[in-house]
Coordinates of C-alpha atoms in Angstrom, one line a residue:
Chain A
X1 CA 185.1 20.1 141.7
X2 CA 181.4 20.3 142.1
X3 CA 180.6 23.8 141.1
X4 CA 176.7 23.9 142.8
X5 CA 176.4 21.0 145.7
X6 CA 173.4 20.4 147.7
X7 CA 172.4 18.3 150.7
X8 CA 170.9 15.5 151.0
X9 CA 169.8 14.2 147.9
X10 CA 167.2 12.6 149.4
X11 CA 164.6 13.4 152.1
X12 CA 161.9 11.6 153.3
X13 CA 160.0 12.8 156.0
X14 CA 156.6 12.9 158.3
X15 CA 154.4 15.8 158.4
X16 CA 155.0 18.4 160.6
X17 CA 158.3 18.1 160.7
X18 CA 160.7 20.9 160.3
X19 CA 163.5 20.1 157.5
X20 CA 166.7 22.0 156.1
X21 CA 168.4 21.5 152.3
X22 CA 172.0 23.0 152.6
X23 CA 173.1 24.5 149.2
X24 CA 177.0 25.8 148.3
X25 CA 178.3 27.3 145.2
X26 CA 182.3 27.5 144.5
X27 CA 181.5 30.3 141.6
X28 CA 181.7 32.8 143.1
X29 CA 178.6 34.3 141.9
X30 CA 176.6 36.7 143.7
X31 CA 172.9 35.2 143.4
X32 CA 171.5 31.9 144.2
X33 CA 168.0 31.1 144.0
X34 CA 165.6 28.3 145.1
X35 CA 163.3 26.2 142.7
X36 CA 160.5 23.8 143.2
X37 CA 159.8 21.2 140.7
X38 CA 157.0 19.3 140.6
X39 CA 156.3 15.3 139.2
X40 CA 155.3 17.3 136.6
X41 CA 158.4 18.5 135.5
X42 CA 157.0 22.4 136.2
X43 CA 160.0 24.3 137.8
X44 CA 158.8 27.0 140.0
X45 CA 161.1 29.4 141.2
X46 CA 160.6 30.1 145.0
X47 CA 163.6 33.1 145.8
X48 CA 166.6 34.0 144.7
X49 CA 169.2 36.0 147.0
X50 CA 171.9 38.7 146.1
X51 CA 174.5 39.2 148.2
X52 CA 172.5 38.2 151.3
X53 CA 169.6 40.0 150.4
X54 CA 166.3 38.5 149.3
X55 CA 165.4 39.9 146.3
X56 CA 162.8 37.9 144.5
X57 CA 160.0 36.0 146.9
X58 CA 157.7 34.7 145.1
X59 CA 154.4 33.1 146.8
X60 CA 155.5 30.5 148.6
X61 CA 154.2 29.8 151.9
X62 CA 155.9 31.4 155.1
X63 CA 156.9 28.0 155.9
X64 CA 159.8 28.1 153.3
X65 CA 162.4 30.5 154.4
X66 CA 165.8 31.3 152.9
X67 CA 168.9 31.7 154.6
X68 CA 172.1 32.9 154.0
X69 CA 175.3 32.7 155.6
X70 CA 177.2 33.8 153.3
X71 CA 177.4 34.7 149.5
X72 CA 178.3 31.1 149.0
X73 CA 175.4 29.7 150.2
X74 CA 171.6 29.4 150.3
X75 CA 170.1 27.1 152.5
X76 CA 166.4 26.3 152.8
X77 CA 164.1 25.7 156.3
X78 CA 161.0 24.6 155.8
X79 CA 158.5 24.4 158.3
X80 CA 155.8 22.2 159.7
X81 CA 155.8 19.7 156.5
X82 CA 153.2 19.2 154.4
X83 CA 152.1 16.4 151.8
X84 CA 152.4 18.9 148.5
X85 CA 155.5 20.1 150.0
X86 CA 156.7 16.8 148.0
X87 CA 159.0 17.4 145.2
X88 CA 162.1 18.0 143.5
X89 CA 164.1 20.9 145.0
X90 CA 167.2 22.8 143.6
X91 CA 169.6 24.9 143.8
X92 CA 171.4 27.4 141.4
X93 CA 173.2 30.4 141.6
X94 CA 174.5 32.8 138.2
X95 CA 176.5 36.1 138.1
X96 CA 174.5 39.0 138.3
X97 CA 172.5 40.3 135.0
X98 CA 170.3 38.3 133.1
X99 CA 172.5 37.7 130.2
X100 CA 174.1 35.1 132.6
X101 CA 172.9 31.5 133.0
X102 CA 172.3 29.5 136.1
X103 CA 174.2 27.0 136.8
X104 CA 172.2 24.1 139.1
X105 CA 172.9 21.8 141.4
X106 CA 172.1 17.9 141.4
X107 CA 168.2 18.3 143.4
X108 CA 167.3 17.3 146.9
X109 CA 164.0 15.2 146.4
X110 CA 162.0 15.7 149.8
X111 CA 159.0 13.0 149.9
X112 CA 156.6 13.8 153.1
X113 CA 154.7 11.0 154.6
Chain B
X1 CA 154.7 39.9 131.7
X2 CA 157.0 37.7 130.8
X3 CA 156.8 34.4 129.6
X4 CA 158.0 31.3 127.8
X5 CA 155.7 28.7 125.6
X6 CA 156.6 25.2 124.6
X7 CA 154.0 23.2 122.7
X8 CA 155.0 20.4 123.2
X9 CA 155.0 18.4 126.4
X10 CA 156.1 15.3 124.8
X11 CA 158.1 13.9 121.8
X12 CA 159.2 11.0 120.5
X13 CA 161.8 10.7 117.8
X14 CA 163.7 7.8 116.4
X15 CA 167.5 7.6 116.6
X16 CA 169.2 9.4 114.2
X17 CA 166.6 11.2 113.3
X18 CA 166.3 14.9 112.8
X19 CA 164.9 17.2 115.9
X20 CA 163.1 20.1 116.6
X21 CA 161.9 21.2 120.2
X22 CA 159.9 25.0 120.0
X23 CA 160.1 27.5 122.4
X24 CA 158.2 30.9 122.1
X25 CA 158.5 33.5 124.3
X26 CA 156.9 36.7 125.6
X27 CA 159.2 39.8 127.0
X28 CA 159.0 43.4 125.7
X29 CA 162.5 43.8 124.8
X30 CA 165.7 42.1 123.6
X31 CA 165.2 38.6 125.6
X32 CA 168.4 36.3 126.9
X33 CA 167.1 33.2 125.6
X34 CA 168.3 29.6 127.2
X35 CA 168.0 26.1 126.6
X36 CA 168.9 23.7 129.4
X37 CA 168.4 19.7 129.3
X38 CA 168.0 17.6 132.6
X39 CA 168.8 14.1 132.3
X40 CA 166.9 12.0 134.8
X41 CA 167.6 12.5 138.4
X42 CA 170.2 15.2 137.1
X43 CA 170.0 18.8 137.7
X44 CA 169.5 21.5 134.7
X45 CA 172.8 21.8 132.1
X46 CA 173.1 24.5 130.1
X47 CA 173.0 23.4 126.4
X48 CA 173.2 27.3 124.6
X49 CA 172.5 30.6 125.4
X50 CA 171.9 34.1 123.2
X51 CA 171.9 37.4 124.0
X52 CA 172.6 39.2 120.8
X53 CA 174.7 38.7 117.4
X54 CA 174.4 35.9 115.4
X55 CA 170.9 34.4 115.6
X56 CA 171.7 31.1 115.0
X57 CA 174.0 29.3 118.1
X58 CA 175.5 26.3 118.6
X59 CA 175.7 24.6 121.9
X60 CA 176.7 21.7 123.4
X61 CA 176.2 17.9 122.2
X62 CA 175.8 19.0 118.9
X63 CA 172.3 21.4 119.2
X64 CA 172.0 24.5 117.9
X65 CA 168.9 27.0 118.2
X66 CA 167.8 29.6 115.7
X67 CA 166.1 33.4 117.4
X68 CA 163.5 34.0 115.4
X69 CA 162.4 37.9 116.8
X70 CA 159.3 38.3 114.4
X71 CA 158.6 35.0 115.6
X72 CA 159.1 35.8 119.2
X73 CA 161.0 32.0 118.5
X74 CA 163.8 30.2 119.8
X75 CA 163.9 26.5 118.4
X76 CA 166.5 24.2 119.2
X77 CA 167.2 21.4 117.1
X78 CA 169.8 18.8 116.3
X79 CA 170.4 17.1 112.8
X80 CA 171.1 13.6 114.4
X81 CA 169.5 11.9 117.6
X82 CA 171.1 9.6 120.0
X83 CA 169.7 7.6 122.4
X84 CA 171.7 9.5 125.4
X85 CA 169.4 12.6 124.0
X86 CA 166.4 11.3 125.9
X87 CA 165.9 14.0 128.7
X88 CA 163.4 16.8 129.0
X89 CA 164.9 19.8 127.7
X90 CA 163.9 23.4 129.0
X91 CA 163.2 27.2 127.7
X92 CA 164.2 30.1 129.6
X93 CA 164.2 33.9 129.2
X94 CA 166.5 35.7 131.6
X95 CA 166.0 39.5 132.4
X96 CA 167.8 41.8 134.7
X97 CA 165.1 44.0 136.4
X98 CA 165.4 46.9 139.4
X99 CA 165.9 44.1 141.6
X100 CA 168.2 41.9 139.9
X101 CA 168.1 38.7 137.9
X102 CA 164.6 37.3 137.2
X103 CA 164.5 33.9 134.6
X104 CA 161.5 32.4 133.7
X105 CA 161.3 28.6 132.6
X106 CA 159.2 27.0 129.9
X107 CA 156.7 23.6 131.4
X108 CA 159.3 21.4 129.5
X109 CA 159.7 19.2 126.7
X110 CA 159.8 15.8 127.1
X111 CA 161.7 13.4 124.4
X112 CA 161.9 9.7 124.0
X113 CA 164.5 8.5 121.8
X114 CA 163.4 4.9 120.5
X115 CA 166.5 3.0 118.6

């Protein structure tokens, strides 16, 4: 069983488009969190939920929002596209405290023509 | 503020071979230290983890990393490359703040494993 799944893995898009990434954990943890990583490797962490509330946003355009259905999942809207919008997305979710590790899921990778 | 250093952006080692990838960090009190590996077009694995106790730890696929406080260190190494090794390998520090979980990730080590 895939314990952090996201969809697609792949994304290729135009500018200006608006685009979703769907992201479920079977954990049962109570935080998931969205990163961004760039071609050059450089993970950025973009926000990170617990139990349906946004508790970490870091500065990331109001393009990219969070949402959550549930505790099992995270998905991520973005907004009127953009070329630097290109990159590696995931997924990842841990039990609450930071003694716990993140567990991540496999990337979306979103190119924008 | 928090933070997490590796030196190296890129290493090259031969198989079999010894291995040492650094990681320093920054945090003002007792850090949870993590190295993950990512494999390409994979996702982050968790190779080991420490929070407290025994400094040195052993983790998956044969690593092990050493926290060094005074050096504000957490190495990992491996006495014995394989070629499957060849991934780029990441330091974290994980806190629990006010408003929950905050990690921070290292820019990434980069190794090529050359037979």
């Amino acid at each position: 069983d895939t314990a952090v799944s996201q969809t697609p893995k792949y994304l290729v898009t135009q500018m200006g488009n608006d685009k979703s990434i769907k992201c479920e954990q079977n954990l049962g943890h109570d935080t998931m969190y969205w990163y961004k990583q760039d071609s050059k490797k450089f993970l950025k962490i973009m926000f990170s939920y617990n139990n349906k509330e946004l508790i970490i946003n870091e500065t990331v355009p109001n393009r990219f929002s969070p949402k959550s259905p549930d505790k099992a999942h995270l998905n991520l809207h973005i907004n009127s596209l953009e070329l630097g919008d290109s990159a590696v997305y995931f997924c990842a979710s841990s039990r609450r405290g930071g003694r716990n590790e993140q567990f991540f899921g496999p990337g979306t990778r979103l190119t924008v023509l | 503020a928090q933070s997490v250093t590796q030196p190296d952006i890129h290493i090259t080692v031969s198989e079999g071979a010894s291995l040492e990838l650094r990681c320093n960090y920054s945090y003002g009190a007792t850090p949870y230290l993590f190295w993950y590996v990512q494999s390409p077009g994979q996702g982050l694995q968790l190779l080991l983890k420490y929070f407290s106790g025994d400094t040195l730890v052993q983790g998956i696929k044969g690593f092990e990393a050493e926290f060094k406080r005074s050096q504000s260190s957490f190495n990992l190494r491996k006495p014995s490359v394989h070629w499957s090794d060849a991934a780029e390998y990441f330091c974290a520090v994980g806190a629990q703040t006010g408003t929950g979980n905050q990690f921070y990730f290292g820019t990434g080590t980069s190794l090529t494993v050359i037979p």
